[in-house]
């Protein structure tokens, strides 16, 4: 196993070494070819010069002697090649011994490879259009190089190797720097997920990265940790709330029953009714939890039929009118009687939705306030708005009100409730592919708006 940083750095270095080697190879081959070409041209010119020198000699002397062109021998030794002169019948006139080149190497400015093959080329010597002789020019290396030529080639290779080494050092530096940009955010995100898997949800979010994929990963792990943290808080609140909700009616029952048994309280119908209300409150909580469990386990069965929303709302409005009146709250129902408001849905479940919304509106509105139920439509949707001018919802509570057992600031209202109503509303509406939005201003009021698709469910 390796760290990302090490792996990326190794990759960088391997890539750069390969490219440096390839560049070195190509540059070397190209330079060598060009250089050899150049040296070959020089060599050919030398051949031409030697041949035309012998032609000039023949022109002036008219025949070959043992001394014709012998002055070239010194130059030939110096430059490491061997000359042999023949007449037109290819009879030997004079010539140098190839071994002498090696023996006299100290005279040379050329580099000789002593064990190379001796190669010789024959050239014609012409006079007035006739071949008057032949000259053999031989050498041990295909191309003769001076020490300077070889040094030139060497220095090019050295500078390529030097620039390769410098490039490598720069590449290693750059790769270490850039690989850190990958490894750091990944390491942070990995640490976050290890913490999350250990149940440590309250962790510092990872720092931003400028690599798109890593930034996506970082953001999603941050969101995940926030959600898990929030769920964890909710879970703790849920346990605390449920035990509180269960304990208070049980305490009331226990204290009262003990007082009755001990004879402190008379057993009156009024007292028994009061205790019964506590039992009803208790069973309401259990019913709500049951309903929630049903939705969350997705075992709920819906009974879809055509629902006339205006009629359904009117019935609920009638049921709530009395309790709203008792609290001195004006409950209004507005609907355009000429329009049709039929949708496909489960009547009982939808009734539950509006009961929860309207009972909340009444619960969180003080005496003298008002609650409006508005039913209207546009081309696409049928909308139901439940609007009150009650205590409103705090900005910081708004994102959570649909969560299980979330109850807004309890110090602001002592009204009963267990934070399940809106979760059930949301779940039922989801099954009807309907949306719910909320707008609220603290101290001004709240409006919940439910939108059903006019064309039907899921379209
Ligand atoms: P509860 O049983 O507490 O009413 P809900 O899920 O119905 O539970 O509502 C969750 C929270 O949302 C409430 O505790 C309250 O803080 C807030 N809320 C819901 N409806 C209203 C409203 N009409 N006005 C003010 N606050 C509201």
mmCIF file of N, CA and C in Angstrom, residues 363-439:
data_model
loop_
_atom_site.group_PDB
_atom_site.id
_atom_site.type_symbol
_atom_site.label_atom_id
_atom_site.label_comp_id
_atom_site.label_asym_id
_atom_site.label_seq_id
_atom_site.Cartn_x
_atom_site.Cartn_y
_atom_site.Cartn_z
ATOM 1 N N UNK A 363 -53.568 26.360 16.852
ATOM 2 C CA UNK A 363 -52.764 26.175 18.073
ATOM 3 C C UNK A 363 -51.763 27.318 18.266
ATOM 4 N N UNK A 364 -51.151 27.741 17.133
ATOM 5 C CA UNK A 364 -50.083 28.747 17.257
ATOM 6 C C UNK A 364 -50.573 30.169 16.974
ATOM 7 N N UNK A 365 -51.887 30.383 17.085
ATOM 8 C CA UNK A 365 -52.423 31.737 16.905
ATOM 9 C C UNK A 365 -53.122 32.151 18.195
ATOM 10 N N UNK A 366 -52.842 33.376 18.593
ATOM 11 C CA UNK A 366 -53.426 33.809 19.858
ATOM 12 C C UNK A 366 -54.868 34.293 19.679
ATOM 13 N N UNK A 367 -55.587 34.394 20.804
ATOM 14 C CA UNK A 367 -56.988 34.841 20.764
ATOM 15 C C UNK A 367 -57.086 36.169 20.018
ATOM 16 N N UNK A 368 -58.120 36.311 19.207
ATOM 17 C CA UNK A 368 -58.295 37.545 18.433
ATOM 18 C C UNK A 368 -57.680 37.444 17.049
ATOM 19 N N UNK A 369 -56.937 36.376 16.810
ATOM 20 C CA UNK A 369 -56.264 36.226 15.512
ATOM 21 C C UNK A 369 -57.175 35.590 14.472
ATOM 22 N N UNK A 370 -56.619 35.300 13.286
ATOM 23 C CA UNK A 370 -57.461 34.663 12.270
ATOM 24 C C UNK A 370 -56.664 33.636 11.471
ATOM 25 N N UNK A 371 -57.422 32.666 10.956
ATOM 26 C CA UNK A 371 -56.806 31.630 10.127
ATOM 27 C C UNK A 371 -57.594 31.561 8.823
ATOM 28 N N UNK A 372 -56.885 31.656 7.674
ATOM 29 C CA UNK A 372 -57.574 31.577 6.377
ATOM 30 C C UNK A 372 -57.230 30.278 5.673
ATOM 31 N N UNK A 373 -58.289 29.635 5.148
ATOM 32 C CA UNK A 373 -58.043 28.460 4.301
ATOM 33 C C UNK A 373 -58.408 28.915 2.882
ATOM 34 N N UNK A 374 -57.438 28.932 1.975
ATOM 35 C CA UNK A 374 -57.700 29.399 0.602
ATOM 36 C C UNK A 374 -57.498 28.260 -0.368
ATOM 37 N N UNK A 375 -58.482 28.066 -1.243
ATOM 38 C CA UNK A 375 -58.361 27.032 -2.275
ATOM 39 C C UNK A 375 -58.397 27.729 -3.632
ATOM 40 N N UNK A 376 -57.380 27.551 -4.447
ATOM 41 C CA UNK A 376 -57.348 28.207 -5.756
ATOM 42 C C UNK A 376 -56.503 27.381 -6.713
ATOM 43 N N UNK A 377 -56.463 27.826 -7.981
ATOM 44 C CA UNK A 377 -55.703 27.021 -8.948
ATOM 45 C C UNK A 377 -55.090 27.904 -10.024
ATOM 46 N N UNK A 378 -54.089 27.377 -10.716
ATOM 47 C CA UNK A 378 -53.611 28.018 -11.945
ATOM 48 C C UNK A 378 -53.646 26.948 -13.036
ATOM 49 N N UNK A 379 -52.968 27.173 -14.163
ATOM 50 C CA UNK A 379 -53.101 26.209 -15.264
ATOM 51 C C UNK A 379 -52.600 24.819 -14.894
ATOM 52 N N UNK A 380 -51.542 24.790 -14.047
ATOM 53 C CA UNK A 380 -50.911 23.492 -13.752
ATOM 54 C C UNK A 380 -51.351 22.864 -12.433
ATOM 55 N N UNK A 381 -51.532 23.740 -11.426
ATOM 56 C CA UNK A 381 -51.715 23.209 -10.066
ATOM 57 C C UNK A 381 -52.995 23.659 -9.379
ATOM 58 N N UNK A 382 -53.394 22.791 -8.413
ATOM 59 C CA UNK A 382 -54.455 23.194 -7.484
ATOM 60 C C UNK A 382 -53.747 23.435 -6.163
ATOM 61 N N UNK A 383 -54.034 24.592 -5.552
ATOM 62 C CA UNK A 383 -53.290 24.936 -4.342
ATOM 63 C C UNK A 383 -54.201 25.183 -3.150
ATOM 64 N N UNK A 384 -53.731 24.711 -1.984
ATOM 65 C CA UNK A 384 -54.462 24.974 -0.739
ATOM 66 C C UNK A 384 -53.496 25.718 0.168
ATOM 67 N N UNK A 385 -53.986 26.878 0.647
ATOM 68 C CA UNK A 385 -53.129 27.660 1.531
ATOM 69 C C UNK A 385 -53.790 27.738 2.903
ATOM 70 N N UNK A 386 -52.989 27.427 3.944
ATOM 71 C CA UNK A 386 -53.491 27.605 5.312
ATOM 72 C C UNK A 386 -52.620 28.693 5.932
ATOM 73 N N UNK A 387 -53.264 29.834 6.179
ATOM 74 C CA UNK A 387 -52.494 31.026 6.546
ATOM 75 C C UNK A 387 -53.003 31.575 7.876
ATOM 76 N N UNK A 388 -52.084 31.838 8.792
ATOM 77 C CA UNK A 388 -52.533 32.414 10.065
ATOM 78 C C UNK A 388 -51.743 33.677 10.381
ATOM 79 N N UNK A 389 -52.242 34.464 11.346
ATOM 80 C CA UNK A 389 -51.449 35.621 11.788
ATOM 81 C C UNK A 389 -50.999 35.414 13.236
ATOM 82 N N UNK A 390 -50.504 34.159 13.438
ATOM 83 C CA UNK A 390 -50.105 33.762 14.794
ATOM 84 C C UNK A 390 -48.670 34.122 15.128
ATOM 85 N N UNK A 391 -48.038 33.267 15.958
ATOM 86 C CA UNK A 391 -46.714 33.627 16.508
ATOM 87 C C UNK A 391 -45.583 33.473 15.487
ATOM 88 N N UNK A 392 -45.851 32.774 14.373
ATOM 89 C CA UNK A 392 -44.809 32.600 13.342
ATOM 90 C C UNK A 392 -43.736 31.599 13.774
ATOM 91 N N UNK A 393 -42.841 31.331 12.854
ATOM 92 C CA UNK A 393 -41.786 30.342 13.135
ATOM 93 C C UNK A 393 -40.435 31.050 13.035
ATOM 94 N N UNK A 394 -39.545 30.764 13.984
ATOM 95 C CA UNK A 394 -38.220 31.404 13.937
ATOM 96 C C UNK A 394 -37.460 30.926 12.698
ATOM 97 N N UNK A 395 -36.653 31.842 12.130
ATOM 98 C CA UNK A 395 -35.880 31.502 10.914
ATOM 99 C C UNK A 395 -35.061 30.236 11.117
ATOM 100 N N UNK A 396 -34.439 30.118 12.308
ATOM 101 C CA UNK A 396 -33.554 28.966 12.548
ATOM 102 C C UNK A 396 -34.334 27.662 12.691
ATOM 103 N N UNK A 397 -35.660 27.763 12.974
ATOM 104 C CA UNK A 397 -36.466 26.537 13.098
ATOM 105 C C UNK A 397 -37.018 26.086 11.748
ATOM 106 N N UNK A 398 -37.198 27.082 10.837
ATOM 107 C CA UNK A 398 -37.896 26.793 9.565
ATOM 108 C C UNK A 398 -37.372 25.557 8.820
ATOM 109 N N UNK A 399 -36.034 25.382 8.668
ATOM 110 C CA UNK A 399 -35.591 24.227 7.881
ATOM 111 C C UNK A 399 -35.921 22.878 8.517
ATOM 112 N N UNK A 400 -36.293 22.876 9.803
ATOM 113 C CA UNK A 400 -36.428 21.584 10.494
ATOM 114 C C UNK A 400 -37.858 21.183 10.823
ATOM 115 N N UNK A 401 -38.832 22.079 10.541
ATOM 116 C CA UNK A 401 -40.169 21.803 11.074
ATOM 117 C C UNK A 401 -40.802 20.525 10.517
ATOM 118 N N UNK A 402 -40.292 20.059 9.341
ATOM 119 C CA UNK A 402 -40.879 18.821 8.790
ATOM 120 C C UNK A 402 -40.173 17.576 9.318
ATOM 121 N N UNK A 403 -39.145 17.799 10.152
ATOM 122 C CA UNK A 403 -38.410 16.644 10.685
ATOM 123 C C UNK A 403 -39.223 15.977 11.788
ATOM 124 N N UNK A 404 -38.954 14.677 11.960
ATOM 125 C CA UNK A 404 -39.606 13.903 13.017
ATOM 126 C C UNK A 404 -39.379 14.533 14.387
ATOM 127 N N UNK A 405 -40.414 14.702 15.150
ATOM 128 C CA UNK A 405 -40.359 15.175 16.531
ATOM 129 C C UNK A 405 -39.684 16.524 16.731
ATOM 130 N N UNK A 406 -39.623 17.311 15.620
ATOM 131 C CA UNK A 406 -39.045 18.644 15.792
ATOM 132 C C UNK A 406 -40.123 19.590 16.269
ATOM 133 N N UNK A 407 -39.850 20.231 17.383
ATOM 134 C CA UNK A 407 -40.799 21.237 17.871
ATOM 135 C C UNK A 407 -40.033 22.538 17.993
ATOM 136 N N UNK A 408 -40.625 23.580 17.419
ATOM 137 C CA UNK A 408 -39.970 24.890 17.471
ATOM 138 C C UNK A 408 -39.765 25.286 18.923
ATOM 139 N N UNK A 409 -39.093 26.422 19.099
ATOM 140 C CA UNK A 409 -38.743 26.936 20.418
ATOM 141 C C UNK A 409 -39.875 26.715 21.430
ATOM 142 N N UNK A 410 -39.641 25.769 22.375
ATOM 143 C CA UNK A 410 -40.729 25.408 23.304
ATOM 144 C C UNK A 410 -41.010 26.503 24.329
ATOM 145 N N UNK A 411 -39.969 27.367 24.522
ATOM 146 C CA UNK A 411 -40.183 28.409 25.522
ATOM 147 C C UNK A 411 -41.208 29.432 25.031
ATOM 148 N N UNK A 412 -41.405 29.492 23.655
ATOM 149 C CA UNK A 412 -42.327 30.497 23.134
ATOM 150 C C UNK A 412 -43.766 30.031 23.198
ATOM 151 N N UNK A 413 -43.969 28.711 23.217
ATOM 152 C CA UNK A 413 -45.352 28.224 23.298
ATOM 153 C C UNK A 413 -45.398 26.951 24.121
ATOM 154 N N UNK A 414 -46.327 26.928 25.003
ATOM 155 C CA UNK A 414 -46.455 25.761 25.868
ATOM 156 C C UNK A 414 -47.479 24.791 25.298
ATOM 157 N N UNK A 415 -47.971 25.118 24.089
ATOM 158 C CA UNK A 415 -49.071 24.325 23.541
ATOM 159 C C UNK A 415 -48.642 22.876 23.361
ATOM 160 N N UNK A 416 -49.612 22.013 23.509
ATOM 161 C CA UNK A 416 -49.268 20.599 23.409
ATOM 162 C C UNK A 416 -48.963 20.208 21.965
ATOM 163 N N UNK A 417 -48.252 19.147 21.807
ATOM 164 C CA UNK A 417 -47.834 18.698 20.481
ATOM 165 C C UNK A 417 -46.601 17.861 20.671
ATOM 166 N N UNK A 418 -46.288 17.090 19.633
ATOM 167 C CA UNK A 418 -45.099 16.257 19.788
ATOM 168 C C UNK A 418 -44.210 16.262 18.556
ATOM 169 N N UNK A 419 -44.437 17.249 17.672
ATOM 170 C CA UNK A 419 -43.528 17.386 16.524
ATOM 171 C C UNK A 419 -43.647 16.273 15.503
ATOM 172 N N UNK A 420 -44.841 15.675 15.433
ATOM 173 C CA UNK A 420 -44.999 14.592 14.451
ATOM 174 C C UNK A 420 -45.917 15.024 13.311
ATOM 175 N N UNK A 421 -46.820 15.994 13.624
ATOM 176 C CA UNK A 421 -47.858 16.406 12.658
ATOM 177 C C UNK A 421 -47.314 16.740 11.274
ATOM 178 N N UNK A 422 -46.309 17.610 11.216
ATOM 179 C CA UNK A 422 -45.819 18.057 9.899
ATOM 180 C C UNK A 422 -45.044 16.960 9.185
ATOM 181 N N UNK A 423 -44.413 16.050 9.957
ATOM 182 C CA UNK A 423 -43.706 14.931 9.316
ATOM 183 C C UNK A 423 -44.722 14.055 8.594
ATOM 184 N N UNK A 424 -45.849 13.830 9.260
ATOM 185 C CA UNK A 424 -46.905 13.013 8.632
ATOM 186 C C UNK A 424 -47.434 13.732 7.389
ATOM 187 N N UNK A 425 -47.652 15.060 7.514
ATOM 188 C CA UNK A 425 -48.129 15.864 6.367
ATOM 189 C C UNK A 425 -47.202 15.678 5.174
ATOM 190 N N UNK A 426 -45.920 15.838 5.420
ATOM 191 C CA UNK A 426 -44.930 15.754 4.337
ATOM 192 C C UNK A 426 -44.953 14.366 3.699
ATOM 193 N N UNK A 427 -45.014 13.334 4.562
ATOM 194 C CA UNK A 427 -45.012 11.955 4.044
ATOM 195 C C UNK A 427 -46.244 11.678 3.172
ATOM 196 N N UNK A 428 -47.411 12.117 3.654
ATOM 197 C CA UNK A 428 -48.644 11.873 2.877
ATOM 198 C C UNK A 428 -48.551 12.609 1.536
ATOM 199 N N UNK A 429 -48.096 13.876 1.573
ATOM 200 C CA UNK A 429 -48.041 14.659 0.327
ATOM 201 C C UNK A 429 -47.045 14.058 -0.653
ATOM 202 N N UNK A 430 -45.951 13.534 -0.126
ATOM 203 C CA UNK A 430 -44.972 12.896 -1.018
ATOM 204 C C UNK A 430 -45.621 11.741 -1.774
ATOM 205 N N UNK A 431 -46.463 10.976 -1.068
ATOM 206 C CA UNK A 431 -47.124 9.842 -1.724
ATOM 207 C C UNK A 431 -48.128 10.319 -2.782
ATOM 208 N N UNK A 432 -48.532 11.586 -2.677
ATOM 209 C CA UNK A 432 -49.459 12.164 -3.676
ATOM 210 C C UNK A 432 -48.702 13.023 -4.698
ATOM 211 N N UNK A 433 -47.377 12.966 -4.668
ATOM 212 C CA UNK A 433 -46.517 13.784 -5.550
ATOM 213 C C UNK A 433 -46.880 15.264 -5.464
ATOM 214 N N UNK A 434 -47.273 15.672 -4.265
ATOM 215 C CA UNK A 434 -47.625 17.083 -4.067
ATOM 216 C C UNK A 434 -46.508 17.763 -3.279
ATOM 217 N N UNK A 435 -46.454 19.080 -3.419
ATOM 218 C CA UNK A 435 -45.411 19.852 -2.719
ATOM 219 C C UNK A 435 -45.992 20.640 -1.574
ATOM 220 N N UNK A 436 -45.133 20.895 -0.579
ATOM 221 C CA UNK A 436 -45.583 21.814 0.469
ATOM 222 C C UNK A 436 -44.487 22.847 0.708
ATOM 223 N N UNK A 437 -44.899 24.122 0.739
ATOM 224 C CA UNK A 437 -43.957 25.217 1.009
ATOM 225 C C UNK A 437 -44.446 25.954 2.249
ATOM 226 N N UNK A 438 -43.481 26.566 2.925
ATOM 227 C CA UNK A 438 -43.894 27.350 4.086
ATOM 228 C C UNK A 438 -43.217 28.712 4.047
ATOM 229 N N UNK A 439 -44.022 29.719 4.399
ATOM 230 C CA UNK A 439 -43.455 31.071 4.558
ATOM 231 C C UNK A 439 -43.880 31.547 5.936
#
